[in-house]
mmCIF file of N, CA, C and O in Angstrom:
data_model
loop_
_atom_site.group_PDB
_atom_site.id
_atom_site.type_symbol
_atom_site.label_atom_id
_atom_site.label_comp_id
_atom_site.label_asym_id
_atom_site.label_seq_id
_atom_site.Cartn_x
_atom_site.Cartn_y
_atom_site.Cartn_z
ATOM 1 N N MET A 1 -22.807 26.222 13.139
ATOM 2 C CA MET A 1 -23.037 26.538 14.097
ATOM 3 C C MET A 1 -23.663 28.040 15.035
ATOM 4 O O MET A 1 -23.267 28.640 14.421
ATOM 5 N N PRO A 2 -24.860 28.005 15.208
ATOM 6 C CA PRO A 2 -25.887 28.562 15.624
ATOM 7 C C PRO A 2 -24.937 30.275 16.623
ATOM 8 O O PRO A 2 -24.899 29.367 17.536
ATOM 9 N N PRO A 3 -24.898 30.941 15.845
ATOM 10 C CA PRO A 3 -24.337 32.071 17.343
ATOM 11 C C PRO A 3 -24.825 32.407 18.200
ATOM 12 O O PRO A 3 -26.242 31.557 17.889
ATOM 13 N N LYS A 4 -25.027 32.227 19.099
ATOM 14 C CA LYS A 4 -25.336 32.521 20.496
ATOM 15 C C LYS A 4 -26.078 33.586 21.001
ATOM 16 O O LYS A 4 -25.649 34.563 20.244
ATOM 17 N N LYS A 5 -27.390 33.883 21.589
ATOM 18 C CA LYS A 5 -28.135 35.050 21.291
ATOM 19 C C LYS A 5 -27.990 35.451 22.289
ATOM 20 O O LYS A 5 -27.588 35.174 23.662
ATOM 21 N N LYS A 6 -28.148 36.906 22.020
ATOM 22 C CA LYS A 6 -27.432 37.626 23.408
ATOM 23 C C LYS A 6 -28.886 38.086 24.213
ATOM 24 O O LYS A 6 -29.874 37.829 23.373
ATOM 25 N N LYS A 7 -28.664 38.973 24.633
ATOM 26 C CA LYS A 7 -29.337 39.803 25.661
ATOM 27 C C LYS A 7 -29.754 40.636 26.316
ATOM 28 O O LYS A 7 -28.834 41.560 25.104
ATOM 29 N N GLY A 8 -31.101 41.727 25.536
ATOM 30 C CA GLY A 8 -31.394 42.201 26.018
ATOM 31 C C GLY A 8 -32.182 42.338 24.510
ATOM 32 O O GLY A 8 -32.400 41.528 23.695
ATOM 33 N N LYS A 9 -32.726 43.836 24.547
ATOM 34 C CA LYS A 9 -32.991 43.998 22.880
ATOM 35 C C LYS A 9 -31.931 44.222 22.277
ATOM 36 O O LYS A 9 -31.466 45.110 22.283
ATOM 37 N N LYS A 10 -32.485 43.765 20.734
ATOM 38 C CA LYS A 10 -31.971 44.135 20.022
ATOM 39 C C LYS A 10 -32.116 45.117 18.381
ATOM 40 O O LYS A 10 -33.862 45.884 19.008
ATOM 41 N N LYS A 11 -31.682 46.032 18.037
ATOM 42 C CA LYS A 11 -31.783 47.759 17.281
ATOM 43 C C LYS A 11 -32.775 46.361 16.159
ATOM 44 O O LYS A 11 -31.771 45.904 15.497
ATOM 45 N N GLY A 12 -33.505 47.549 15.559
ATOM 46 C CA GLY A 12 -33.869 46.716 13.718
ATOM 47 C C GLY A 12 -35.239 45.493 14.201
ATOM 48 O O GLY A 12 -35.246 45.455 12.819
ATOM 49 N N LYS A 13 -36.247 45.074 14.952
ATOM 50 C CA LYS A 13 -35.760 44.313 15.186
ATOM 51 C C LYS A 13 -37.681 44.778 15.096
ATOM 52 O O LYS A 13 -38.281 46.078 15.204
ATOM 53 N N LYS A 14 -38.848 44.317 13.572
ATOM 54 C CA LYS A 14 -39.860 44.158 13.537
ATOM 55 C C LYS A 14 -40.644 43.498 13.824
ATOM 56 O O LYS A 14 -40.511 42.366 13.968
ATOM 57 N N GLY A 15 -41.931 43.923 14.241
ATOM 58 C CA GLY A 15 -42.958 42.339 14.286
ATOM 59 C C GLY A 15 -42.951 41.978 15.802
ATOM 60 O O GLY A 15 -42.569 42.101 16.371
ATOM 61 N N GLU A 16 -42.517 40.152 14.768
ATOM 62 C CA GLU A 16 -42.478 38.785 15.357
ATOM 63 C C GLU A 16 -41.185 39.239 16.557
ATOM 64 O O GLU A 16 -40.272 39.438 15.519
ATOM 65 N N GLY A 17 -40.503 38.339 17.606
ATOM 66 C CA GLY A 17 -40.111 38.365 17.804
ATOM 67 C C GLY A 17 -38.930 37.475 17.761
ATOM 68 O O GLY A 17 -38.046 37.229 17.829
ATOM 69 N N GLY A 18 -39.796 36.844 16.838
ATOM 70 C CA GLY A 18 -38.514 34.815 16.414
ATOM 71 C C GLY A 18 -37.880 35.489 14.804
ATOM 72 O O GLY A 18 -37.067 34.711 14.618
ATOM 73 N N GLU A 19 -38.056 36.115 14.208
ATOM 74 C CA GLU A 19 -37.500 37.039 12.910
ATOM 75 C C GLU A 19 -35.492 37.700 13.105
ATOM 76 O O GLU A 19 -36.052 38.165 14.569
ATOM 77 N N LEU A 20 -35.502 36.896 12.166
ATOM 78 C CA LEU A 20 -34.327 37.858 12.715
ATOM 79 C C LEU A 20 -33.706 38.978 11.876
ATOM 80 O O LEU A 20 -34.449 39.262 10.295
ATOM 81 N N SER A 21 -32.976 40.258 12.094
ATOM 82 C CA SER A 21 -32.976 41.397 11.097
ATOM 83 C C SER A 21 -32.142 40.636 9.758
ATOM 84 O O SER A 21 -31.267 39.747 10.424
ATOM 85 N N VAL A 22 -31.842 41.524 8.967
ATOM 86 C CA VAL A 22 -31.400 41.532 7.169
ATOM 87 C C VAL A 22 -29.426 41.565 8.421
ATOM 88 O O VAL A 22 -28.900 40.522 7.892
ATOM 89 N N LYS A 23 -29.854 41.909 8.982
ATOM 90 C CA LYS A 23 -27.667 41.664 9.702
ATOM 91 C C LYS A 23 -27.503 41.481 10.262
ATOM 92 O O LYS A 23 -26.423 40.593 9.959
ATOM 93 N N ASP A 24 -27.802 40.560 11.170
ATOM 94 C CA ASP A 24 -28.099 39.212 11.629
ATOM 95 C C ASP A 24 -28.299 38.535 10.982
ATOM 96 O O ASP A 24 -27.398 37.087 11.725
ATOM 97 N N LYS A 25 -29.314 37.943 9.858
ATOM 98 C CA LYS A 25 -28.891 37.604 8.939
ATOM 99 C C LYS A 25 -27.494 37.028 7.691
ATOM 100 O O LYS A 25 -26.749 35.757 8.278
ATOM 101 N N TYR A 26 -27.512 38.057 8.101
ATOM 102 C CA TYR A 26 -25.754 38.106 7.425
ATOM 103 C C TYR A 26 -24.938 37.471 8.108
ATOM 104 O O TYR A 26 -24.013 36.741 7.815
ATOM 105 N N THR A 27 -24.908 38.123 9.800
ATOM 106 C CA THR A 27 -23.439 37.635 10.889
ATOM 107 C C THR A 27 -23.835 36.602 10.715
ATOM 108 O O THR A 27 -22.267 35.744 11.105
ATOM 109 N N LYS A 28 -25.224 35.565 10.921
ATOM 110 C CA LYS A 28 -25.129 33.756 10.805
ATOM 111 C C LYS A 28 -24.734 33.412 10.100
ATOM 112 O O LYS A 28 -23.504 32.536 9.487
ATOM 113 N N THR A 29 -25.195 33.579 8.485
ATOM 114 C CA THR A 29 -24.275 32.869 6.920
ATOM 115 C C THR A 29 -22.524 33.159 7.111
ATOM 116 O O THR A 29 -22.167 31.877 6.117
ATOM 117 N N LEU A 30 -21.747 34.141 7.570
ATOM 118 C CA LEU A 30 -20.702 34.881 7.134
ATOM 119 C C LEU A 30 -20.703 33.413 8.833
ATOM 120 O O LEU A 30 -19.310 33.247 8.771
ATOM 121 N N GLN A 31 -20.805 33.072 9.509
ATOM 122 C CA GLN A 31 -19.921 32.337 11.101
ATOM 123 C C GLN A 31 -20.584 31.072 10.705
ATOM 124 O O GLN A 31 -19.302 30.467 10.106
ATOM 125 N N GLU A 32 -21.237 30.870 9.530
ATOM 126 C CA GLU A 32 -21.906 29.398 8.916
ATOM 127 C C GLU A 32 -20.500 29.117 7.932
ATOM 128 O O GLU A 32 -20.110 27.880 8.554
ATOM 129 N N MET A 33 -20.253 30.501 7.426
ATOM 130 C CA MET A 33 -19.222 30.234 5.518
ATOM 131 C C MET A 33 -17.840 29.824 6.146
ATOM 132 O O MET A 33 -17.183 29.010 6.071
ATOM 133 N N ASP A 34 -17.898 30.668 7.519
ATOM 134 C CA ASP A 34 -16.532 29.937 7.812
ATOM 135 C C ASP A 34 -16.045 28.759 8.402
ATOM 136 O O ASP A 34 -14.928 27.597 8.309
ATOM 137 N N SER A 35 -17.650 28.352 9.497
ATOM 138 C CA SER A 35 -17.439 27.058 9.863
ATOM 139 C C SER A 35 -16.839 26.189 8.770
ATOM 140 O O SER A 35 -16.100 25.573 8.934
ATOM 141 N N LEU A 36 -18.096 25.903 7.915
ATOM 142 C CA LEU A 36 -17.883 25.382 6.903
ATOM 143 C C LEU A 36 -16.906 25.213 5.887
ATOM 144 O O LEU A 36 -16.449 23.236 5.885
ATOM 145 N N LYS A 37 -15.733 26.052 6.394
ATOM 146 C CA LYS A 37 -14.563 26.999 5.025
ATOM 147 C C LYS A 37 -12.822 25.566 6.118
ATOM 148 O O LYS A 37 -12.433 25.233 5.218
ATOM 149 N N GLN A 38 -13.722 26.018 7.551
ATOM 150 C CA GLN A 38 -13.352 25.177 8.369
ATOM 151 C C GLN A 38 -13.060 23.974 8.131
ATOM 152 O O GLN A 38 -12.162 22.977 8.345
ATOM 153 N N GLU A 39 -13.933 23.580 8.349
ATOM 154 C CA GLU A 39 -14.883 21.912 7.910
ATOM 155 C C GLU A 39 -14.091 21.625 6.900
ATOM 156 O O GLU A 39 -13.062 20.273 6.177
ATOM 157 N N LEU A 40 -13.862 22.264 5.486
ATOM 158 C CA LEU A 40 -13.296 21.915 4.433
ATOM 159 C C LEU A 40 -11.919 21.541 4.574
ATOM 160 O O LEU A 40 -11.373 20.881 3.853
ATOM 161 N N GLU A 41 -11.256 22.775 5.032
ATOM 162 C CA GLU A 41 -9.566 22.631 5.583
ATOM 163 C C GLU A 41 -9.689 20.807 5.651
ATOM 164 O O GLU A 41 -8.115 20.791 5.873
ATOM 165 N N THR A 42 -10.307 21.224 7.024
ATOM 166 C CA THR A 42 -9.882 19.148 7.903
ATOM 167 C C THR A 42 -10.069 18.677 6.506
ATOM 168 O O THR A 42 -8.701 17.219 6.947
ATOM 169 N N ARG A 43 -11.003 18.521 6.293
ATOM 170 C CA ARG A 43 -10.938 17.012 5.429
ATOM 171 C C ARG A 43 -10.344 17.912 4.233
ATOM 172 O O ARG A 43 -10.032 15.810 3.941
ATOM 173 N N THR A 44 -10.122 18.416 3.404
ATOM 174 C CA THR A 44 -9.046 18.074 2.723
ATOM 175 C C THR A 44 -7.805 17.551 3.013
ATOM 176 O O THR A 44 -6.884 16.804 2.236
ATOM 177 N N GLU A 45 -7.182 18.450 4.164
ATOM 178 C CA GLU A 45 -6.082 18.218 4.284
ATOM 179 C C GLU A 45 -6.399 16.028 4.800
ATOM 180 O O GLU A 45 -5.188 16.117 4.289
ATOM 181 N N LEU A 46 -6.713 15.866 5.123
ATOM 182 C CA LEU A 46 -7.577 14.364 5.441
ATOM 183 C C LEU A 46 -7.519 12.805 4.600
ATOM 184 O O LEU A 46 -6.699 12.030 4.197
ATOM 185 N N ALA A 47 -8.250 13.953 3.516
ATOM 186 C CA ALA A 47 -7.879 13.281 2.195
ATOM 187 C C ALA A 47 -6.268 13.409 2.031
ATOM 188 O O ALA A 47 -5.762 12.561 1.127
ATOM 189 N N ARG A 48 -5.815 14.256 1.721
ATOM 190 C CA ARG A 48 -4.286 14.530 1.558
ATOM 191 C C ARG A 48 -3.491 13.531 1.966
ATOM 192 O O ARG A 48 -2.282 13.140 0.936
ATOM 193 N N ARG A 49 -3.903 13.481 3.291
ATOM 194 C CA ARG A 49 -3.753 12.427 4.769
ATOM 195 C C ARG A 49 -3.317 11.118 3.913
ATOM 196 O O ARG A 49 -2.351 10.278 3.509
ATOM 197 N N ASN A 50 -4.605 10.415 3.462
ATOM 198 C CA ASN A 50 -4.881 8.965 3.329
ATOM 199 C C ASN A 50 -4.976 8.824 1.966
ATOM 200 O O ASN A 50 -4.759 7.828 1.508
ATOM 201 N N ASP A 51 -5.015 9.392 1.115
ATOM 202 C CA ASP A 51 -4.349 10.149 -0.228
ATOM 203 C C ASP A 51 -2.306 9.436 -0.409
ATOM 204 O O ASP A 51 -1.431 8.481 -1.303
ATOM 205 N N ALA A 52 -1.840 10.450 0.369
ATOM 206 C CA ALA A 52 -0.658 9.908 1.115
ATOM 207 C C ALA A 52 0.304 8.790 0.955
ATOM 208 O O ALA A 52 0.324 8.135 0.590
ATOM 209 N N ARG A 53 -0.826 7.586 2.722
ATOM 210 C CA ARG A 53 -1.202 7.164 2.486
ATOM 211 C C ARG A 53 -0.214 5.878 2.046
ATOM 212 O O ARG A 53 -0.805 4.788 1.574
ATOM 213 N N ALA A 54 -2.221 5.476 0.833
ATOM 214 C CA ALA A 54 -2.454 4.849 -0.047
ATOM 215 C C ALA A 54 -1.447 4.858 -0.893
ATOM 216 O O ALA A 54 -0.908 3.624 -1.681
ATOM 217 N N ASN A 55 -0.712 5.405 -1.110
ATOM 218 C CA ASN A 55 0.515 5.997 -2.480
ATOM 219 C C ASN A 55 1.392 4.918 -1.397
ATOM 220 O O ASN A 55 2.317 4.333 -2.451
ATOM 221 N N ASP A 56 2.097 5.579 -0.688
ATOM 222 C CA ASP A 56 2.767 4.705 0.309
ATOM 223 C C ASP A 56 2.709 2.718 0.420
ATOM 224 O O ASP A 56 3.870 2.694 0.122
ATOM 225 N N LEU A 57 1.726 2.693 0.439
ATOM 226 C CA LEU A 57 1.428 0.839 0.776
ATOM 227 C C LEU A 57 1.355 0.924 -0.844
ATOM 228 O O LEU A 57 1.673 -1.189 -0.645
ATOM 229 N N LYS A 58 1.051 1.446 -1.834
ATOM 230 C CA LYS A 58 0.690 0.734 -2.758
ATOM 231 C C LYS A 58 2.680 0.550 -3.120
ATOM 232 O O LYS A 58 2.694 -0.405 -3.944
ATOM 233 N N GLN A 59 3.076 1.604 -3.028
ATOM 234 C CA GLN A 59 4.504 1.471 -3.064
ATOM 235 C C GLN A 59 5.211 0.740 -2.553
ATOM 236 O O GLN A 59 6.310 -0.335 -3.052
ATOM 237 N N LYS A 60 4.224 -0.381 -1.235
ATOM 238 C CA LYS A 60 5.132 -1.383 -0.485
ATOM 239 C C LYS A 60 4.484 -2.504 -0.996
ATOM 240 O O LYS A 60 5.955 -3.466 -0.627
ATOM 241 N N VAL A 61 3.765 -2.751 -1.535
ATOM 242 C CA VAL A 61 3.119 -3.475 -2.305
ATOM 243 C C VAL A 61 4.454 -3.639 -3.297
ATOM 244 O O VAL A 61 4.255 -4.853 -4.030
ATOM 245 N N VAL A 62 4.446 -3.134 -4.423
ATOM 246 C CA VAL A 62 5.118 -3.108 -5.400
ATOM 247 C C VAL A 62 6.085 -3.381 -5.348
ATOM 248 O O VAL A 62 6.880 -4.457 -5.927
ATOM 249 N N ASP A 63 7.146 -2.961 -3.955
ATOM 250 C CA ASP A 63 8.420 -3.527 -3.178
ATOM 251 C C ASP A 63 8.536 -4.837 -3.282
ATOM 252 O O ASP A 63 9.498 -5.878 -2.814
ATOM 253 N N CYS A 64 6.913 -4.733 -2.236
ATOM 254 C CA CYS A 64 7.483 -6.381 -1.635
ATOM 255 C C CYS A 64 6.830 -7.673 -2.874
ATOM 256 O O CYS A 64 7.364 -9.002 -2.546
ATOM 257 N N GLU A 65 6.306 -7.369 -4.091
ATOM 258 C CA GLU A 65 5.940 -8.354 -5.353
ATOM 259 C C GLU A 65 7.168 -8.777 -6.057
ATOM 260 O O GLU A 65 7.428 -8.984 -6.383
ATOM 261 N N LYS A 66 7.797 -7.016 -6.072
ATOM 262 C CA LYS A 66 9.450 -7.370 -6.920
ATOM 263 C C LYS A 66 10.004 -8.339 -6.374
ATOM 264 O O LYS A 66 11.666 -8.734 -6.667
ATOM 265 N N VAL A 67 10.432 -8.540 -4.784
ATOM 266 C CA VAL A 67 11.023 -9.357 -3.819
ATOM 267 C C VAL A 67 10.739 -10.640 -3.962
ATOM 268 O O VAL A 67 11.304 -11.635 -4.727
ATOM 269 N N VAL A 68 9.378 -10.957 -4.088
ATOM 270 C CA VAL A 68 9.236 -12.334 -4.000
ATOM 271 C C VAL A 68 8.741 -12.756 -5.731
ATOM 272 O O VAL A 68 9.229 -14.188 -5.776
ATOM 273 N N ALA A 69 8.915 -11.760 -6.983
ATOM 274 C CA ALA A 69 9.709 -12.090 -7.904
ATOM 275 C C ALA A 69 11.144 -12.483 -8.305
ATOM 276 O O ALA A 69 11.466 -13.258 -8.269
ATOM 277 N N GLU A 70 12.109 -11.978 -7.528
ATOM 278 C CA GLU A 70 12.740 -12.287 -7.310
ATOM 279 C C GLU A 70 13.712 -13.321 -6.268
ATOM 280 O O GLU A 70 14.333 -13.852 -6.618
ATOM 281 N N GLU A 71 12.808 -13.889 -5.772
ATOM 282 C CA GLU A 71 13.059 -14.994 -4.480
ATOM 283 C C GLU A 71 12.834 -16.282 -5.340
ATOM 284 O O GLU A 71 12.944 -17.361 -5.567
ATOM 285 N N GLN A 72 11.294 -16.186 -6.546
ATOM 286 C CA GLN A 72 10.445 -17.013 -7.964
ATOM 287 C C GLN A 72 12.479 -17.290 -8.037
ATOM 288 O O GLN A 72 12.119 -18.455 -8.994
ATOM 289 N N GLU A 73 13.219 -16.486 -8.645
ATOM 290 C CA GLU A 73 13.657 -16.293 -9.788
ATOM 291 C C GLU A 73 15.378 -17.611 -9.399
ATOM 292 O O GLU A 73 16.140 -18.272 -9.792
ATOM 293 N N GLU A 74 15.393 -16.860 -8.283
ATOM 294 C CA GLU A 74 16.249 -17.214 -7.357
ATOM 295 C C GLU A 74 16.345 -18.953 -7.766
ATOM 296 O O GLU A 74 17.138 -19.759 -7.600
ATOM 297 N N LYS A 75 15.072 -19.277 -6.722
ATOM 298 C CA LYS A 75 14.149 -20.282 -6.373
ATOM 299 C C LYS A 75 14.813 -20.779 -8.222
ATOM 300 O O LYS A 75 15.144 -22.112 -7.726
ATOM 301 N N LEU A 76 14.318 -21.180 -9.170
ATOM 302 C CA LEU A 76 14.061 -21.489 -10.188
ATOM 303 C C LEU A 76 15.674 -21.513 -10.446
ATOM 304 O O LEU A 76 15.865 -22.654 -11.252
ATOM 305 N N ASP A 77 16.905 -20.041 -10.130
ATOM 306 C CA ASP A 77 17.734 -20.813 -10.211
ATOM 307 C C ASP A 77 18.756 -22.464 -10.158
ATOM 308 O O ASP A 77 19.633 -22.569 -10.634
ATOM 309 N N ILE A 78 18.364 -22.164 -8.946
ATOM 310 C CA ILE A 78 18.643 -22.720 -7.879
ATOM 311 C C ILE A 78 18.128 -24.205 -8.405
ATOM 312 O O ILE A 78 18.950 -25.654 -8.831
ATOM 313 N N SER A 79 16.558 -24.384 -8.807
ATOM 314 C CA SER A 79 16.877 -25.788 -9.058
ATOM 315 C C SER A 79 17.627 -26.327 -10.786
ATOM 316 O O SER A 79 17.827 -27.551 -9.750
ATOM 317 N N ALA A 80 17.321 -25.027 -11.282
ATOM 318 C CA ALA A 80 18.192 -25.248 -12.805
ATOM 319 C C ALA A 80 19.150 -26.211 -12.123
ATOM 320 O O ALA A 80 20.107 -26.936 -12.992
ATOM 321 N N ASP A 81 20.713 -25.613 -11.693
ATOM 322 C CA ASP A 81 21.721 -25.814 -10.954
ATOM 323 C C ASP A 81 21.402 -27.277 -10.342
ATOM 324 O O ASP A 81 22.863 -28.334 -10.477
ATOM 325 N N MET A 82 20.663 -27.895 -9.176
ATOM 326 C CA MET A 82 21.054 -29.267 -9.173
ATOM 327 C C MET A 82 20.654 -30.269 -9.980
ATOM 328 O O MET A 82 21.425 -31.193 -10.513
ATOM 329 N N ILE A 83 19.851 -29.480 -10.823
ATOM 330 C CA ILE A 83 19.385 -30.200 -12.294
ATOM 331 C C ILE A 83 20.238 -31.261 -12.599
ATOM 332 O O ILE A 83 20.830 -32.416 -13.278
ATOM 333 N N ARG A 84 21.153 -29.917 -12.733
ATOM 334 C CA ARG A 84 22.323 -29.857 -14.200
ATOM 335 C C ARG A 84 23.164 -30.933 -13.284
ATOM 336 O O ARG A 84 23.757 -31.442 -13.950
ATOM 337 N N GLN A 85 24.512 -30.381 -11.870
ATOM 338 C CA GLN A 85 24.526 -31.037 -10.930
ATOM 339 C C GLN A 85 24.162 -32.161 -10.837
ATOM 340 O O GLN A 85 25.110 -33.598 -11.254
ATOM 341 N N TYR A 86 22.479 -32.682 -11.109
ATOM 342 C CA TYR A 86 22.116 -34.566 -10.832
ATOM 343 C C TYR A 86 23.471 -34.733 -12.156
ATOM 344 O O TYR A 86 23.548 -36.291 -11.787
ATOM 345 N N LYS A 87 22.521 -34.386 -12.746
ATOM 346 C CA LYS A 87 22.673 -35.032 -14.735
ATOM 347 C C LYS A 87 23.672 -35.242 -14.213
ATOM 348 O O LYS A 87 24.979 -35.766 -15.246
ATOM 349 N N THR A 88 24.987 -34.172 -14.643
ATOM 350 C CA THR A 88 26.228 -34.455 -14.238
ATOM 351 C C THR A 88 26.999 -35.763 -13.038
ATOM 352 O O THR A 88 27.148 -36.788 -13.845
ATOM 353 N N MET A 89 26.309 -36.184 -12.718
ATOM 354 C CA MET A 89 26.523 -37.263 -11.604
ATOM 355 C C MET A 89 25.864 -38.522 -11.790
ATOM 356 O O MET A 89 27.086 -39.463 -12.058
ATOM 357 N N GLN A 90 24.565 -38.464 -12.201
ATOM 358 C CA GLN A 90 24.352 -39.522 -13.289
ATOM 359 C C GLN A 90 25.064 -40.321 -14.563
ATOM 360 O O GLN A 90 25.244 -41.020 -14.474
ATOM 361 N N SER A 91 25.261 -39.157 -15.004
ATOM 362 C CA SER A 91 26.057 -40.016 -16.147
ATOM 363 C C SER A 91 27.965 -40.132 -15.727
ATOM 364 O O SER A 91 28.485 -41.162 -16.169
ATOM 365 N N THR A 92 28.515 -39.722 -14.994
ATOM 366 C CA THR A 92 29.587 -39.245 -14.343
ATOM 367 C C THR A 92 29.369 -41.304 -13.638
ATOM 368 O O THR A 92 30.037 -41.529 -14.259
ATOM 369 N N MET A 93 28.149 -40.897 -12.758
ATOM 370 C CA MET A 93 28.658 -42.584 -13.014
ATOM 371 C C MET A 93 28.228 -43.730 -13.545
ATOM 372 O O MET A 93 28.996 -44.609 -13.138
ATOM 373 N N ALA A 94 26.887 -43.292 -14.076
ATOM 374 C CA ALA A 94 27.153 -43.980 -15.393
ATOM 375 C C ALA A 94 27.949 -44.578 -15.921
ATOM 376 O O ALA A 94 28.438 -46.653 -16.891
ATOM 377 N N LEU A 95 29.342 -43.514 -16.570
ATOM 378 C CA LEU A 95 30.699 -44.733 -17.213
ATOM 379 C C LEU A 95 31.699 -45.050 -15.772
ATOM 380 O O LEU A 95 32.143 -45.569 -16.713
ATOM 381 N N ARG A 96 31.274 -44.977 -15.175
ATOM 382 C CA ARG A 96 32.325 -45.586 -13.839
ATOM 383 C C ARG A 96 31.605 -46.757 -14.175
ATOM 384 O O ARG A 96 32.488 -47.798 -13.812
ATOM 385 N N ILE A 97 30.270 -47.300 -13.673
ATOM 386 C CA ILE A 97 30.450 -48.363 -13.935
ATOM 387 C C ILE A 97 30.361 -48.889 -15.107
ATOM 388 O O ILE A 97 30.578 -50.692 -15.285
ATOM 389 N N HIS A 98 30.611 -47.910 -16.095
ATOM 390 C CA HIS A 98 30.585 -49.646 -17.177
ATOM 391 C C HIS A 98 31.922 -49.064 -17.478
ATOM 392 O O HIS A 98 32.760 -50.198 -17.897
ATOM 393 N N LEU A 99 33.021 -48.700 -16.558
ATOM 394 C CA LEU A 99 34.390 -48.465 -16.689
ATOM 395 C C LEU A 99 34.810 -50.221 -15.396
ATOM 396 O O LEU A 99 35.598 -50.857 -15.605
ATOM 397 N N LEU A 100 34.503 -50.351 -14.389
ATOM 398 C CA LEU A 100 34.436 -50.978 -13.773
ATOM 399 C C LEU A 100 33.791 -52.011 -14.133
ATOM 400 O O LEU A 100 34.649 -53.024 -14.401
ATOM 401 N N GLU A 101 32.670 -52.488 -15.062
ATOM 402 C CA GLU A 101 32.064 -53.771 -15.788
ATOM 403 C C GLU A 101 33.258 -54.120 -16.893
ATOM 404 O O GLU A 101 33.364 -55.346 -17.255
ATOM 405 N N SER A 102 34.484 -53.716 -17.724
ATOM 406 C CA SER A 102 34.693 -53.559 -18.184
ATOM 407 C C SER A 102 35.714 -54.026 -18.139
ATOM 408 O O SER A 102 36.700 -54.898 -17.936
ATOM 409 N N ASN A 103 36.972 -53.575 -16.998
ATOM 410 C CA ASN A 103 37.739 -54.229 -15.677
ATOM 411 C C ASN A 103 37.933 -55.374 -15.039
ATOM 412 O O ASN A 103 38.178 -56.873 -15.709
ATOM 413 N N LEU A 104 35.709 -55.635 -14.602
ATOM 414 C CA LEU A 104 36.443 -56.827 -14.178
ATOM 415 C C LEU A 104 35.772 -57.654 -16.169
ATOM 416 O O LEU A 104 36.627 -58.836 -14.739
ATOM 417 N N SER A 105 35.311 -57.621 -16.527
ATOM 418 C CA SER A 105 35.654 -58.445 -17.865
ATOM 419 C C SER A 105 36.950 -59.082 -17.966
ATOM 420 O O SER A 105 36.858 -59.730 -18.543
ATOM 421 N N HIS A 106 37.849 -58.108 -18.308
ATOM 422 C CA HIS A 106 39.142 -58.232 -18.959
ATOM 423 C C HIS A 106 39.481 -58.862 -17.733
ATOM 424 O O HIS A 106 40.747 -59.982 -18.257
ATOM 425 N N LEU A 107 39.293 -58.620 -16.266
ATOM 426 C CA LEU A 107 40.561 -59.509 -15.351
ATOM 427 C C LEU A 107 39.566 -60.961 -15.120
ATOM 428 O O LEU A 107 40.202 -61.942 -15.189
ATOM 429 N N ARG A 108 38.657 -61.254 -15.562
ATOM 430 C CA ARG A 108 37.889 -62.487 -16.069
ATOM 431 C C ARG A 108 38.229 -63.483 -16.332
ATOM 432 O O ARG A 108 38.592 -64.351 -17.103
ATOM 433 N N VAL A 109 38.904 -63.018 -17.937
ATOM 434 C CA VAL A 109 39.008 -63.193 -19.158
ATOM 435 C C VAL A 109 40.085 -63.787 -19.059
ATOM 436 O O VAL A 109 41.430 -64.118 -18.384
#
């Protein structure tokens, strides 16, 4: 942002009215440097916040993926247990059917 123009006569001006003296150029450059430093600090802080937010979101994604993996593992465990129970029940029923059929054949004889 350029400095505001002062009213009245300035010392050190030579020739044309549009040229700035060395001191004025130096002052203007210092002001521009301060302005740019403030802009840099603001953007650096914003970048730091965005990096922190991105890291937080990455951690949440990792946590969610871990939860999903645990749920899938639990689902597989439940399925395996149900299959085991079904096979046990099936073999028990086959044995019971065999025993009842043998009892029936002994009663008929």
